[in-house]
Amino acid sequence: TSEDIFTYIDLTNRYETDRKRFRSIVDTILETNPDQLDPVTEEIYSDRESKNFPAHREHSREIRKILKAIKGKLIINLDEIDSLTTADYSDKIFAHVRSIYFERINFKEYERLSYIISGVAEPSEIIKDKSISPFNIGQKVLLGDFSYSEFESFIIKSGLSWPESIRKRIFHWCNGNPRLSWEMCSSLEDISVNGTEITESHVD
């Protein structure tokens, strides 16, 4: 709904510590939703200066403040998780995501929080330390290839108004692969920004 917040986090951007990573997630949420979150932004930044909570506790408090400031859901997409699993502190991040799932019994606002964790790592690989409970709270979603009708729907929802010949040419090369389709359409959109009319030669 219009009251929901969706935030995309590219985990290939590296940070030295878990605290900096946690803060970068919250900063992205705040900076991309100023209309809804301006009232809590100053409070969150002030608390960072005046209080000295452990990194995971600070993050929990900030996420709860954001949830209390909005009426809808907060969806955080952590993309390229295989990049994060190489960081020394990755277990702290994923163990914290796991703990938030169970803390819904204490903090009802967490029921409006969802994480999308995407990448090539398997759930069993996410938490490396075997002394920590495995990351077993997720639901695996496999993204299959688009049918042509699904690809057409993707084009419409993306706001792209290319003729059928172009759409069919893209589908010919990508064969319905969602990632390749997205990459090709993104590149073609960049070409068309200055008014260039996309042709089959551009697609090829």
C-alpha positions as MATLAB code, in Angstrom:
seq = 'TSEDIFTYIDLTNRYETDRKRFRSIVDTILETNPDQLDPVTEEIYSDRESKNFPAHREHSREIRKILKAIKGKLIINLDEIDSLTTADYSDKIFAHVRSIYFERINFKEYERLSYIISGVAEPSEIIKDKSISPFNIGQKVLLGDFSYSEFESFIIKSGLSWPESIRKRIFHWCNGNPRLSWEMCSSLEDISVNGTEITESHVD';
ca = [
       0.000    0.000    0.000;
       0.992    3.670   -0.124;
       1.754    3.484    3.605;
       4.346    0.717    3.163;
       8.078    1.421    2.898;
      10.305   -0.703    0.664;
      14.058   -0.208    0.954;
      16.688   -1.801   -1.272;
      20.147   -2.403    0.244;
      23.065   -3.425   -1.994;
      25.376   -5.437    0.245;
      28.301   -5.198   -2.185;
      28.996   -1.801   -0.596;
      31.412   -2.845    2.134;
      31.592   -1.489    5.690;
      34.281   -2.098    8.281;
      32.039   -2.984   11.231;
      28.613   -4.348   12.009;
      27.646   -0.997   13.543;
      28.410    0.847   10.303;
      26.469   -1.752    8.304;
      23.465   -1.530   10.632;
      23.536    2.267   10.470;
      23.791    2.260    6.687;
      20.560    0.236    6.497;
      18.691    2.681    8.730;
      20.215    5.707    6.973;
      18.991    4.426    3.614;
      15.477    3.947    5.011;
      15.457    7.477    6.450;
      16.989    9.213    3.439;
      14.650    7.602    0.909;
      11.472    8.292    2.891;
      11.800   11.845    4.262;
       8.087   12.661    4.083;
       7.178    9.820    6.412;
      10.266    9.687    8.603;
      11.466   13.256    9.144;
       9.865   13.318   12.636;
      12.049   10.427   13.882;
      15.214   11.121   11.882;
      16.573   13.774   14.240;
      15.748   11.638   17.277;
      17.596    8.630   15.817;
      20.702   10.652   14.971;
      20.630   12.367   18.368;
      20.466    9.043   20.191;
      23.532    7.842   18.283;
      25.476   10.792   19.660;
      24.164   10.703   23.241;
      23.734    6.976   23.920;
      26.207    4.132   23.648;
      24.153    1.009   22.982;
      25.709   -2.119   21.493;
      25.355   -2.123   17.696;
      22.548   -4.705   17.526;
      20.530   -3.018   20.279;
      20.922    0.401   18.684;
      19.679   -1.056   15.408;
      16.662   -2.673   17.065;
      15.659    0.580   18.720;
      16.004    2.505   15.457;
      13.942   -0.001   13.492;
      11.195    0.126   16.148;
      11.155    3.918   16.025;
      10.688    3.757   12.254;
       7.905    1.174   12.548;
       6.087    3.264   15.140;
       6.307    6.289   12.832;
       4.562    4.560    9.921;
       1.202    2.831    9.585;
       2.192    0.311    6.934;
       4.836   -2.345    6.543;
       8.615   -1.944    6.379;
      10.217   -4.245    3.799;
      14.009   -4.365    3.702;
      15.597   -6.074    0.689;
      19.151   -7.189    1.463;
      20.570   -7.999   -1.963;
      23.832   -9.748   -2.907;
      24.064  -11.519    0.453;
      26.990  -13.591   -0.756;
      29.036  -10.363   -0.566;
      28.140   -9.942    3.105;
      28.932  -13.535    4.064;
      32.620  -12.804    3.417;
      32.656  -10.055    6.090;
      33.949  -10.953    9.563;
      30.772   -9.657   11.192;
      28.225  -11.258    8.843;
      27.005  -13.723   11.495;
      26.086  -10.799   13.748;
      23.905   -9.259   11.045;
      22.031  -12.423   10.122;
      21.730  -13.642   13.722;
      20.156  -10.288   14.550;
      17.661  -10.597   11.674;
      16.820  -14.033   13.033;
      16.370  -12.738   16.597;
      13.992   -9.987   15.440;
      11.727  -12.691   14.007;
      11.306  -14.232   17.471;
      11.062  -10.884   19.267;
       7.708  -10.255   17.621;
       6.166  -11.706   20.767;
       7.626   -8.787   22.763;
       7.415   -6.018   20.167;
       4.225   -6.240   18.100;
       5.510   -3.623   15.641;
       7.959   -6.241   14.306;
       4.962   -8.016   12.763;
       5.031   -5.232   10.133;
       8.724   -5.843    9.345;
       9.845   -8.188    6.569;
      13.265   -8.944    5.127;
      13.897  -10.103    1.585;
      17.319  -11.730    1.494;
      18.474  -12.339   -2.055;
      21.635  -13.729   -3.573;
      23.327  -17.006   -4.435;
      24.081  -18.190   -0.886;
      22.045  -21.079    0.499;
      20.265  -20.593    3.877;
      22.666  -23.098    5.472;
      25.601  -20.877    4.400;
      24.282  -17.608    5.802;
      25.345  -18.130    9.429;
      28.831  -19.648    9.403;
      29.395  -20.166   13.143;
      27.942  -23.600   13.956;
      27.515  -22.605   17.623;
      24.823  -20.132   16.525;
      21.390  -21.428   15.553;
      21.122  -21.740   11.762;
      19.180  -19.278    9.664;
      16.009  -21.353    9.558;
      13.253  -18.745    9.660;
      13.003  -17.932    5.986;
      10.815  -19.104    3.168;
      12.787  -19.892    0.032;
      11.460  -18.274   -3.129;
      12.778  -19.569   -6.438;
      12.422  -17.200   -9.372;
      11.771  -19.136  -12.548;
      11.961  -17.855  -16.109;
       9.235  -15.540  -17.419;
       6.684  -16.844  -19.856;
       6.108  -14.348  -22.665;
       2.902  -13.097  -21.009;
       4.780  -12.627  -17.720;
       7.516  -10.765  -19.580;
       4.855   -8.509  -21.145;
       3.479   -7.826  -17.665;
       7.004   -6.959  -16.471;
       7.381   -4.464  -19.344;
       4.028   -2.825  -18.555;
       4.732   -2.562  -14.829;
       8.152   -1.062  -15.630;
       6.446    1.744  -17.559;
       8.236    0.871  -20.809;
       6.260    1.524  -23.996;
       8.294   -0.312  -26.629;
       6.612   -1.808  -29.726;
       5.951   -5.526  -29.924;
       8.903   -6.127  -32.267;
      11.296   -4.791  -29.628;
       9.667   -6.744  -26.815;
       9.854   -9.970  -28.829;
      13.507   -9.324  -29.695;
      14.398   -8.855  -26.030;
      12.557  -12.044  -25.147;
      14.350  -13.852  -27.976;
      17.764  -13.041  -26.504;
      16.908  -13.417  -22.790;
      14.586  -16.407  -23.190;
      12.596  -15.260  -20.157;
      15.505  -15.099  -17.698;
      14.357  -12.419  -15.203;
      17.802  -11.066  -14.373;
      18.932  -10.853  -18.001;
      15.592   -9.296  -18.987;
      15.985   -6.656  -16.276;
      19.602   -5.927  -17.250;
      18.787   -5.604  -20.956;
      15.726   -3.430  -20.382;
      17.710   -1.227  -18.010;
      20.467   -0.739  -20.616;
      17.942    0.005  -23.355;
      16.135    2.464  -21.107;
      19.434    4.297  -20.559;
      19.806    4.612  -24.342;
      16.270    5.967  -24.738;
      16.581    8.612  -21.996;
      17.849   11.236  -24.468;
      15.003   10.537  -26.885;
      16.689    7.867  -28.986;
      14.159    5.467  -30.489;
      15.039    1.890  -29.593;
      15.487   -0.419  -32.581;
      16.165   -4.128  -32.927;
      19.799   -3.226  -33.661;
      20.069   -1.685  -30.183;
      18.691   -4.886  -28.684;
      21.121   -7.041  -30.674;
];
